[in-house]
Coordinates of C-alpha atoms in Angstrom, one line a residue:
X13 CA -30.7 -16.2 46.0
X14 CA -30.2 -14.1 42.9
X15 CA -33.3 -11.3 42.1
X16 CA -36.3 -12.8 41.0
X17 CA -38.4 -12.2 38.3
X18 CA -41.9 -12.0 38.5
X19 CA -43.5 -12.5 35.8
X20 CA -45.0 -15.8 36.1
X21 CA -46.9 -14.5 39.3
X22 CA -46.7 -14.5 43.1
X23 CA -47.9 -18.3 43.3
X24 CA -48.4 -22.0 41.8
X25 CA -50.6 -24.5 42.7
X26 CA -49.4 -27.8 42.0
X27 CA -51.0 -31.1 41.0
X28 CA -50.3 -34.5 39.5
X29 CA -50.9 -34.7 35.9
X30 CA -50.2 -37.8 33.4
X31 CA -46.5 -36.8 32.6
X32 CA -45.5 -34.9 35.7
X33 CA -46.8 -32.2 38.2
X34 CA -48.3 -29.0 36.3
X35 CA -48.0 -25.7 38.1
X36 CA -51.5 -23.5 37.8
X37 CA -50.3 -20.0 38.0
X38 CA -52.5 -17.5 39.5
X39 CA -53.2 -15.9 36.2
X40 CA -54.8 -19.2 34.5
X41 CA -51.8 -20.4 32.7
X42 CA -50.5 -23.7 33.5
X43 CA -46.8 -24.8 33.6
X44 CA -44.8 -28.4 33.4
X45 CA -43.0 -28.4 36.3
X46 CA -40.2 -30.9 35.8
X47 CA -40.0 -32.1 39.6
X48 CA -39.8 -35.4 41.5
X49 CA -38.6 -34.6 44.9
X50 CA -38.2 -31.6 47.1
X51 CA -34.7 -30.7 46.0
X52 CA -36.1 -30.6 42.2
X53 CA -39.4 -28.5 43.1
X54 CA -37.0 -26.0 45.1
X55 CA -34.8 -25.5 42.0
X56 CA -37.3 -25.5 39.7
X57 CA -38.6 -22.6 42.0
X58 CA -36.0 -20.9 41.9
X59 CA -35.7 -20.7 38.8
X60 CA -38.6 -20.0 37.3
X61 CA -39.8 -16.1 37.9
X62 CA -42.3 -16.4 40.5
X63 CA -42.6 -13.5 43.2
X64 CA -44.9 -10.3 43.6
X65 CA -43.8 -7.0 43.8
X66 CA -43.6 -5.2 47.6
X67 CA -46.6 -4.0 48.7
X68 CA -45.0 -0.4 49.3
X69 CA -41.9 0.7 47.5
X70 CA -39.7 0.4 50.5
X71 CA -40.7 -2.9 52.0
X72 CA -39.0 -6.5 51.2
X73 CA -40.6 -8.2 48.2
X74 CA -43.0 -11.4 49.9
X75 CA -41.6 -14.9 49.3
X76 CA -43.3 -17.0 46.3
X77 CA -46.2 -19.6 47.4
X78 CA -46.3 -23.2 46.4
X79 CA -49.1 -25.0 47.1
X80 CA -49.0 -28.7 47.2
X81 CA -52.3 -30.5 46.6
X82 CA -52.9 -33.9 47.9
X83 CA -51.6 -35.4 44.3
X84 CA -48.9 -33.1 44.1
X85 CA -47.4 -34.1 47.8
X86 CA -48.0 -37.7 46.6
X87 CA -45.5 -37.4 43.5
X88 CA -43.0 -35.8 45.6
X89 CA -43.3 -38.2 48.3
X90 CA -43.4 -35.9 50.8
X91 CA -45.7 -37.4 54.2
X92 CA -49.0 -37.7 53.8
X93 CA -49.7 -36.6 57.3
X94 CA -48.1 -33.8 59.4
X95 CA -45.2 -35.3 61.7
X96 CA -45.8 -34.8 65.3
X97 CA -45.2 -31.9 66.8
X98 CA -41.0 -32.9 68.0
X99 CA -40.6 -34.2 64.6
X100 CA -41.5 -30.9 62.6
X101 CA -38.8 -28.5 65.1
X102 CA -36.3 -27.4 62.6
X103 CA -33.2 -29.5 63.9
X104 CA -35.4 -32.6 64.0
X105 CA -33.9 -35.6 62.4
X106 CA -36.9 -36.2 60.8
X107 CA -36.6 -37.5 57.1
X108 CA -37.7 -34.8 55.6
X109 CA -35.8 -32.1 57.3
X110 CA -32.7 -33.9 56.8
X111 CA -33.6 -34.0 53.1
X112 CA -33.7 -30.5 53.2
X113 CA -30.6 -29.7 55.0
X114 CA -28.4 -32.2 52.7
X115 CA -29.5 -30.0 49.9
X116 CA -28.6 -26.8 51.7
X117 CA -31.9 -25.6 52.9
X118 CA -33.6 -25.0 56.3
X119 CA -36.5 -23.8 57.6
X120 CA -37.3 -21.0 59.6
X121 CA -37.5 -21.3 63.4
X122 CA -41.4 -22.4 63.4
X123 CA -40.1 -25.9 61.2
X124 CA -42.2 -28.4 59.5
X125 CA -46.0 -27.0 59.5
X126 CA -48.9 -26.7 56.9
X127 CA -47.0 -23.6 56.1
X128 CA -43.4 -23.9 55.9
X129 CA -40.8 -21.4 55.0
X130 CA -37.7 -22.8 53.5
X131 CA -34.5 -20.9 52.3
X132 CA -30.8 -21.6 51.5
X133 CA -28.8 -22.3 54.3
X134 CA -26.3 -19.3 52.6
X135 CA -29.2 -16.9 52.6
X136 CA -31.4 -14.2 54.8
X137 CA -35.0 -16.2 55.4
X138 CA -36.7 -12.1 55.4
X139 CA -35.9 -12.2 51.6
X140 CA -35.1 -15.6 50.0
X141 CA -37.3 -17.9 51.1
X142 CA -39.7 -19.7 49.1
X143 CA -43.0 -20.7 51.3
X144 CA -45.0 -24.2 50.9
X145 CA -48.3 -25.2 51.8
X146 CA -49.5 -28.3 51.8
X147 CA -52.9 -28.7 51.8
X148 CA -53.1 -32.3 53.1
X149 CA -51.1 -30.8 56.0
X150 CA -54.3 -28.4 57.0
X151 CA -53.8 -25.7 54.8
X152 CA -56.2 -23.7 53.1
X153 CA -58.9 -26.1 53.5
X154 CA -58.4 -26.9 57.4
X155 CA -56.9 -23.7 59.0
X156 CA -59.0 -20.3 58.8
X157 CA -58.8 -19.9 55.4
X158 CA -61.3 -22.2 55.0
X159 CA -61.5 -22.5 51.1
X160 CA -63.9 -25.0 49.7
X161 CA -62.4 -28.3 49.1
X162 CA -63.8 -29.4 45.5
X163 CA -61.9 -26.0 43.9
X164 CA -60.0 -27.3 41.0
X165 CA -56.3 -26.5 40.8
X166 CA -56.9 -23.5 39.3
X167 CA -59.8 -22.4 41.0
X168 CA -57.3 -22.1 44.1
X169 CA -54.4 -20.5 42.5
X170 CA -56.9 -17.3 41.0
X171 CA -58.4 -16.9 44.3
X172 CA -55.5 -16.6 45.8
X173 CA -53.8 -15.0 43.1
X174 CA -56.8 -12.1 44.0
X175 CA -56.4 -12.5 47.5
X176 CA -52.5 -11.3 46.4
X177 CA -53.6 -8.6 44.5
X178 CA -55.5 -7.4 47.4
X179 CA -53.7 -8.0 50.3
X180 CA -50.1 -9.4 49.8
X181 CA -48.7 -12.9 49.1
X182 CA -50.3 -15.6 51.3
X183 CA -47.7 -17.0 53.5
X184 CA -50.5 -18.8 56.6
X185 CA -53.9 -18.4 57.7
X186 CA -55.1 -15.2 57.4
X187 CA -54.5 -13.6 60.8
X188 CA -50.7 -14.1 59.8
X189 CA -51.2 -12.2 56.2
X190 CA -52.7 -9.7 58.2
X191 CA -49.9 -9.5 60.7
X192 CA -47.4 -9.8 58.5
X193 CA -49.5 -6.5 56.3
X194 CA -48.9 -4.3 59.1
X195 CA -45.0 -4.7 58.7
X196 CA -45.3 -4.7 54.9
X197 CA -47.3 -1.2 55.4
X198 CA -44.6 0.0 57.6
X199 CA -41.4 -1.4 57.0
X200 CA -38.4 -1.2 59.2
X201 CA -35.2 -1.1 57.7
X202 CA -33.3 -4.0 57.2
X203 CA -29.8 -5.7 56.0
X204 CA -29.1 -8.8 54.3
X205 CA -28.4 -11.3 57.2
X206 CA -25.4 -12.4 55.5
X207 CA -23.9 -9.9 53.0
X208 CA -25.0 -6.9 55.4
X209 CA -26.4 -4.9 52.1
X210 CA -29.4 -2.6 52.8
X211 CA -31.9 -4.0 51.3
X212 CA -34.6 -1.8 52.8
X213 CA -34.3 1.9 54.1
X214 CA -37.7 1.5 56.3
X215 CA -40.4 4.2 56.7
X216 CA -41.2 6.7 59.8
X217 CA -43.1 5.2 62.1
X218 CA -42.0 1.7 61.9
X219 CA -41.6 -0.7 64.7
X220 CA -37.8 -1.4 64.6
X221 CA -37.2 -3.3 68.1
X222 CA -38.6 -6.4 70.2
X223 CA -40.3 -4.8 73.5
X224 CA -41.6 -6.4 76.7
X225 CA -44.8 -5.8 77.5
X226 CA -45.8 -4.4 81.3
X227 CA -46.6 -6.7 83.6
X228 CA -50.4 -6.2 83.7
X229 CA -50.3 -6.1 79.5
X230 CA -48.3 -9.5 79.2
X231 CA -50.7 -12.4 78.1
X232 CA -51.0 -15.5 79.8
X233 CA -48.1 -18.1 79.8
X234 CA -45.7 -14.9 79.2
X235 CA -43.3 -14.9 82.0
X236 CA -44.4 -11.7 83.0
X237 CA -47.7 -12.9 83.6
X238 CA -46.5 -15.9 85.6
X239 CA -46.8 -14.7 89.3
X240 CA -49.7 -12.1 88.5
X241 CA -53.0 -11.8 90.7
X242 CA -55.6 -11.5 88.6
X243 CA -56.6 -8.1 89.5
X244 CA -53.4 -7.3 88.4
X245 CA -54.1 -7.8 84.5
X246 CA -56.0 -5.2 82.2
X247 CA -59.5 -5.6 83.2
X248 CA -60.3 -4.2 78.9
X249 CA -62.2 -6.8 77.2
X250 CA -64.9 -6.8 74.4
X251 CA -69.1 -6.2 76.1
X252 CA -70.3 -9.7 77.2
X253 CA -73.6 -8.6 78.6
X254 CA -77.2 -8.9 78.5
X255 CA -80.1 -8.3 80.7
X256 CA -83.8 -8.9 80.8
X257 CA -86.5 -6.9 79.4
X258 CA -87.8 -3.5 80.9
X259 CA -91.9 -3.5 81.4
X260 CA -92.1 -1.1 78.3
X261 CA -90.0 -3.4 76.0
X262 CA -92.5 -6.3 77.7
X263 CA -94.8 -4.9 74.7
X264 CA -92.5 -5.7 71.5
X265 CA -92.9 -8.4 69.5
X266 CA -89.3 -9.1 68.4
X267 CA -85.7 -8.8 68.9
X268 CA -83.4 -8.1 66.0
X269 CA -79.7 -8.6 66.3
X270 CA -77.3 -6.5 64.3
X271 CA -73.6 -6.9 63.9
X272 CA -71.2 -3.7 63.3
X273 CA -68.7 -4.5 60.5
X274 CA -64.5 -5.8 61.4
X275 CA -65.5 -3.6 64.4
X276 CA -62.0 -4.1 65.6
X277 CA -60.6 -3.2 62.0
X278 CA -63.1 0.0 62.6
X279 CA -61.7 1.1 66.1
X280 CA -57.8 0.6 64.9
X281 CA -57.0 3.0 62.8
X282 CA -56.3 6.1 65.7
X283 CA -54.9 4.1 68.2
X284 CA -51.8 5.9 68.8
X285 CA -48.4 3.6 68.7
X286 CA -44.6 4.2 69.9
X287 CA -41.4 2.1 68.9
X288 CA -40.0 1.7 72.4
X289 CA -40.4 0.4 75.7
X290 CA -42.5 1.1 78.8
X291 CA -41.5 3.1 81.6
X292 CA -43.3 2.3 85.4
X293 CA -44.5 5.8 86.6
X294 CA -46.5 6.6 90.4
X295 CA -49.2 8.8 90.0
X296 CA -48.7 10.4 87.1
X297 CA -51.3 12.5 85.4
X298 CA -53.5 11.3 82.9
X299 CA -52.4 12.2 78.9
X300 CA -54.8 11.0 76.5
X301 CA -52.1 11.2 74.1
X302 CA -50.0 9.1 75.6
X303 CA -49.7 5.6 75.1
X304 CA -49.9 2.5 77.6
X305 CA -51.8 1.3 80.7
X306 CA -52.9 3.3 83.8
X307 CA -53.8 1.8 87.3
X308 CA -57.3 3.9 87.9
X309 CA -60.3 3.5 89.4
X310 CA -62.9 4.0 86.9
X311 CA -66.4 3.4 89.0
X312 CA -67.5 6.7 89.8
X313 CA -68.3 7.3 86.4
X314 CA -71.8 7.6 85.7
X315 CA -73.7 4.7 84.1
X316 CA -77.4 3.5 83.0
X317 CA -78.8 0.4 84.4
X318 CA -79.9 -0.6 81.0
X319 CA -76.9 0.3 79.0
X320 CA -74.0 -2.2 79.5
X321 CA -70.9 -0.7 81.7
X322 CA -68.5 1.5 79.6
X323 CA -66.0 -0.2 81.4
X324 CA -64.4 -3.7 82.6
X325 CA -63.8 -4.6 85.8
X326 CA -64.7 -2.6 89.1
X327 CA -62.7 -0.9 91.5
X328 CA -58.9 -0.3 91.1
X329 CA -58.2 -1.8 88.2
X330 CA -55.5 -1.3 84.8
X331 CA -57.1 0.0 82.0
X332 CA -55.5 1.5 78.7
X333 CA -54.8 4.6 77.5
X334 CA -58.5 4.3 74.7
X335 CA -60.4 3.4 78.1
X336 CA -59.3 6.4 80.9
X337 CA -59.9 8.4 77.7
X338 CA -63.2 7.7 77.3
X339 CA -63.8 7.9 80.8
X340 CA -62.0 11.5 81.0
X341 CA -64.6 12.6 77.9
X342 CA -67.3 11.4 80.3
X343 CA -66.3 13.3 83.6
X344 CA -63.2 15.1 82.8
X345 CA -59.9 14.7 83.1
X346 CA -59.3 16.6 86.3
X347 CA -61.7 13.6 87.8
X348 CA -59.3 11.1 87.1
X349 CA -56.2 10.2 89.7
X350 CA -54.4 7.3 88.3
X351 CA -52.5 5.5 91.1
X352 CA -49.2 3.7 88.5
X353 CA -48.5 3.8 85.1
X354 CA -46.7 1.4 82.5
X355 CA -46.3 4.6 79.7
X356 CA -44.3 4.6 76.5
X357 CA -42.5 8.2 75.7
X358 CA -41.4 9.2 72.5
X359 CA -42.9 10.4 69.3
X360 CA -46.3 8.5 68.4
X361 CA -48.1 7.7 64.9
X362 CA -51.4 6.0 64.1
X363 CA -49.5 3.0 63.1
X364 CA -52.5 0.9 61.6
X365 CA -53.8 3.9 59.6
X366 CA -52.3 2.5 56.5
X367 CA -53.3 -1.0 57.4
X368 CA -57.0 -0.1 58.0
X369 CA -57.2 1.6 54.9
X370 CA -55.8 -1.5 52.7
X371 CA -57.9 -3.4 54.0
X372 CA -60.8 -1.5 53.8
X373 CA -60.5 -1.3 50.4
X374 CA -59.4 -4.4 50.1
X375 CA -63.0 -5.8 51.2
X376 CA -65.1 -2.8 49.5
X377 CA -63.2 -4.1 45.9
X378 CA -64.6 -7.5 46.9
X379 CA -67.9 -6.4 47.8
X380 CA -68.6 -4.6 44.5
X381 CA -67.7 -8.2 42.4
X382 CA -70.4 -9.4 44.6
X383 CA -72.6 -6.4 43.5
X384 CA -72.8 -4.6 46.8
X385 CA -71.5 -1.2 47.0
X386 CA -71.5 1.9 49.6
X387 CA -73.9 3.8 47.2
X388 CA -76.7 1.8 47.5
X389 CA -79.9 2.9 49.2
X390 CA -80.8 0.9 52.7
X391 CA -83.9 -1.3 50.4
X392 CA -81.5 -2.3 48.2
X393 CA -78.4 -2.8 50.2
X394 CA -80.8 -4.9 52.9
X395 CA -81.8 -7.1 49.4
X396 CA -78.5 -7.6 48.1
X397 CA -77.1 -8.9 51.9
X398 CA -79.7 -11.3 51.7
X399 CA -79.2 -12.7 48.6
X400 CA -75.2 -12.5 49.5
X401 CA -75.8 -16.7 50.4
X402 CA -76.3 -17.2 46.8
X403 CA -74.1 -15.3 45.1
X404 CA -70.3 -16.2 43.6
X405 CA -68.9 -19.1 46.1
X406 CA -65.0 -18.2 45.5
X407 CA -65.8 -14.5 46.0
X408 CA -67.9 -15.4 49.0
X409 CA -64.9 -17.6 50.1
X410 CA -62.4 -14.3 49.4
X411 CA -64.7 -11.9 51.6
X412 CA -64.5 -14.6 54.3
X413 CA -60.8 -14.2 54.1
X414 CA -60.4 -11.2 54.4
X415 CA -62.5 -10.6 57.3
X416 CA -60.4 -13.6 58.5
X417 CA -56.9 -11.4 58.0
X418 CA -58.3 -8.3 59.9
X419 CA -59.7 -9.9 62.8
X420 CA -57.4 -12.9 63.5
X421 CA -54.6 -10.4 63.1
X422 CA -55.3 -8.5 66.3
X423 CA -54.7 -12.3 68.0
X424 CA -51.4 -12.3 66.7
X425 CA -50.5 -9.7 68.2
X426 CA -50.4 -11.5 71.7
X427 CA -50.6 -14.7 70.3
X428 CA -47.6 -17.4 72.4
X429 CA -44.8 -18.5 70.0
X430 CA -45.3 -21.2 67.7
X431 CA -42.1 -22.3 66.7
X432 CA -41.9 -26.0 68.5
X433 CA -38.8 -25.8 71.2
X434 CA -41.5 -22.8 72.7
X435 CA -44.3 -24.0 72.3
X436 CA -44.3 -26.5 75.4
X437 CA -42.8 -24.1 77.9
X438 CA -45.0 -23.0 80.8
X439 CA -43.7 -19.8 80.5
X440 CA -42.2 -18.0 77.8
X441 CA -40.2 -14.6 76.9
X442 CA -40.7 -12.0 74.8
X443 CA -41.1 -13.6 71.1
X444 CA -38.4 -11.2 69.0
X445 CA -40.6 -9.9 66.7
X446 CA -41.2 -5.7 66.7
X447 CA -44.5 -6.1 65.9
X448 CA -45.7 -8.6 68.5
X449 CA -47.3 -6.2 70.5
X450 CA -50.3 -7.4 73.3
X451 CA -50.4 -3.8 74.2
X452 CA -51.2 -2.3 70.7
X453 CA -54.2 -5.0 70.8
X454 CA -55.3 -3.8 74.4
X455 CA -55.8 -0.5 73.0
X456 CA -57.6 -1.9 69.8
X457 CA -60.2 -3.6 72.3
X458 CA -60.5 -1.0 74.7
X459 CA -60.9 1.5 71.7
X460 CA -63.9 -0.2 70.6
X461 CA -65.4 -1.0 73.7
X462 CA -65.8 2.5 74.7
X463 CA -66.5 3.6 70.2
X464 CA -69.6 0.8 70.9
X465 CA -70.6 2.2 74.2
X466 CA -70.7 5.9 73.2
X467 CA -73.1 4.7 70.1
X468 CA -75.5 2.7 72.4
X469 CA -75.6 5.7 74.4
X470 CA -76.8 8.1 71.9
X471 CA -78.9 5.6 70.4
X472 CA -80.7 5.0 74.1
X473 CA -81.7 8.9 73.3
X474 CA -84.6 8.0 71.1
X475 CA -85.7 5.0 73.6
X476 CA -84.0 2.2 72.2
X477 CA -81.7 0.2 74.7
X478 CA -79.7 -3.0 74.1
X479 CA -81.0 -6.0 75.3
X480 CA -77.9 -8.4 74.8
X481 CA -74.3 -7.0 73.5
X482 CA -71.9 -9.8 72.4
X483 CA -68.3 -8.4 71.3
X484 CA -69.9 -7.0 67.8
X485 CA -73.1 -8.3 67.9
X486 CA -76.0 -6.5 69.5
X487 CA -80.0 -7.0 70.3
X488 CA -82.5 -5.0 70.3
X489 CA -86.1 -5.3 71.2
X490 CA -88.5 -4.0 68.8
X491 CA -92.3 -3.7 67.3
X492 CA -91.3 -4.5 64.0
X493 CA -89.0 -7.5 62.4
X494 CA -86.5 -4.7 60.7
X495 CA -83.4 -3.7 61.5
X496 CA -84.4 0.0 60.2
X497 CA -86.8 0.5 63.2
X498 CA -83.3 1.6 65.2
X499 CA -81.1 2.7 62.7
X500 CA -83.7 5.1 61.5
X501 CA -84.7 6.8 64.8
X502 CA -83.3 9.9 65.0
X503 CA -81.0 9.8 67.7
X504 CA -79.4 6.5 66.1
X505 CA -75.9 6.1 65.6
X506 CA -75.9 3.0 63.9
X507 CA -75.8 3.1 59.9
X508 CA -76.4 0.3 57.9
X509 CA -73.9 -0.1 55.7
X510 CA -70.7 -2.0 54.1
X511 CA -68.1 -0.2 55.8
X512 CA -66.0 -1.2 58.7
X513 CA -68.2 0.3 61.7
X514 CA -71.6 0.5 59.8
X515 CA -74.0 -2.2 60.9
X516 CA -75.8 -5.3 59.2
X517 CA -78.6 -7.3 60.0
X518 CA -78.1 -10.6 61.6
X519 CA -81.4 -12.3 63.0
X520 CA -84.7 -11.3 63.7
X521 CA -86.7 -13.5 67.0
X522 CA -90.1 -13.1 68.7
X523 CA -89.2 -11.9 72.0
X524 CA -90.4 -15.2 73.9
X525 CA -87.4 -16.9 72.2
X526 CA -85.0 -14.0 74.1
X527 CA -86.7 -14.5 77.5
X528 CA -86.4 -18.4 76.9
X529 CA -82.8 -17.5 76.8
X530 CA -82.4 -15.4 79.7
X531 CA -83.5 -18.2 81.8
X532 CA -81.3 -20.4 80.7
X533 CA -78.8 -17.7 81.6
X534 CA -77.3 -17.3 78.5
X535 CA -76.4 -14.1 76.7
X536 CA -79.1 -14.3 73.2
X537 CA -76.9 -12.3 71.6
X538 CA -73.3 -14.6 71.9
X539 CA -76.1 -17.3 70.8
X540 CA -77.1 -15.6 67.7
X541 CA -73.0 -14.9 67.0
X542 CA -72.4 -18.4 67.0
X543 CA -74.9 -19.9 65.1
X544 CA -75.8 -17.1 62.6
X545 CA -73.5 -16.6 59.5
X546 CA -72.8 -13.0 59.2
X547 CA -71.9 -12.9 55.6

């Protein structure tokens, strides 16, 4: 494909008008699209200046996006329903795929789906692609985007255009966009798959090669996990814990639930990552700067009965570097004796730091549009947060998409393959994707748990111990129905705010509601997390 102009913006939402297709651009302009089949649509897209600049100068430009509304799909005579899994395979004989191949195009290895990437058969999928999102097949309204179905094509184009300006051109569900953004911000060198021309020189700190996880890091379904016992898997998890109120808490009238903003994003920016394989070592001395996993017994680290455990698992277990580093801070590194390690050598760096900054600023920009900013005093901020459900619906939808971009990207670091020929496998090999890194996801989870436990312990010095924790949601017993009773105490390590790691109020319940949930054997924090809107 020839070099693209980008004067028409990154995307178009196609809708059927009385005399043909109308392409609604991100800047609000409509354009006629003289296509009545897929061949015509692709020819129009190739010759239309749709596109966007790279997220950074050294990265590849993102593919333009064509969103097909229900009427556009019907006008193009595409199937009303997404084909079943075997027919989605890129080499299947589904009529739509036969049509694509007949005009000299093909899909990537994911085949057909709500989000489909098409590229010329003689092109490079990384830089010669066009993305299709079919709303009738589940894109945008019935996936993690969860955009309102009543949006007009123009409103949908404007919303996706704002997302593009803040993050990148959408290429799938928000988690997939967040995952790709990691690579956009630390791009590896790239040569055109056909011509060999150097299109991107890459940057320092990029992930350049697919690497197998350590056996303890492999997610369920991976070949390296197929014969592994449960105790040989990584122990590190988010906190899921609750307890009954202590006697001195039983006279408090309320329980207050708070949530930590983007908990995993907040714990990601300092994680050290290296580009290379893991090596098995016996009795390694602990090094907090070395990424990897350590077989070690952390049960000797002191704990408090009114705090959740600082570490998941019991006895000898596999933990990532951030978990062991937190133990070293509490008891001293000399007390820690790892038995084995799967460790990564070579230069390390905070791979996710630019990704964290990019998403943090994007989120703050949307909150600013909603009338919320970081300079607000707590009373004004709490009032603005309480009014948020009545604020502009498109900006709230964009805020939701940004949250899903950050949170779901961590899942993508370790997700099973989505290609039709691998999705049905009993066990599967390591995906050929350098940013498929379950060790990175595990390190973030361990770091988040350590950071949250540290805050809970410091806050407890003022006499406030958590009653329940479910990931990013925390429940405290209070005398008043106000979160500030916790955050205003002298030793509180929680701050009301809008940045990642700050906290916001979620719900207030009477104490007897909490004790009733305990009697049912339910984690009250998890129940509030599942039933109360967070934003």
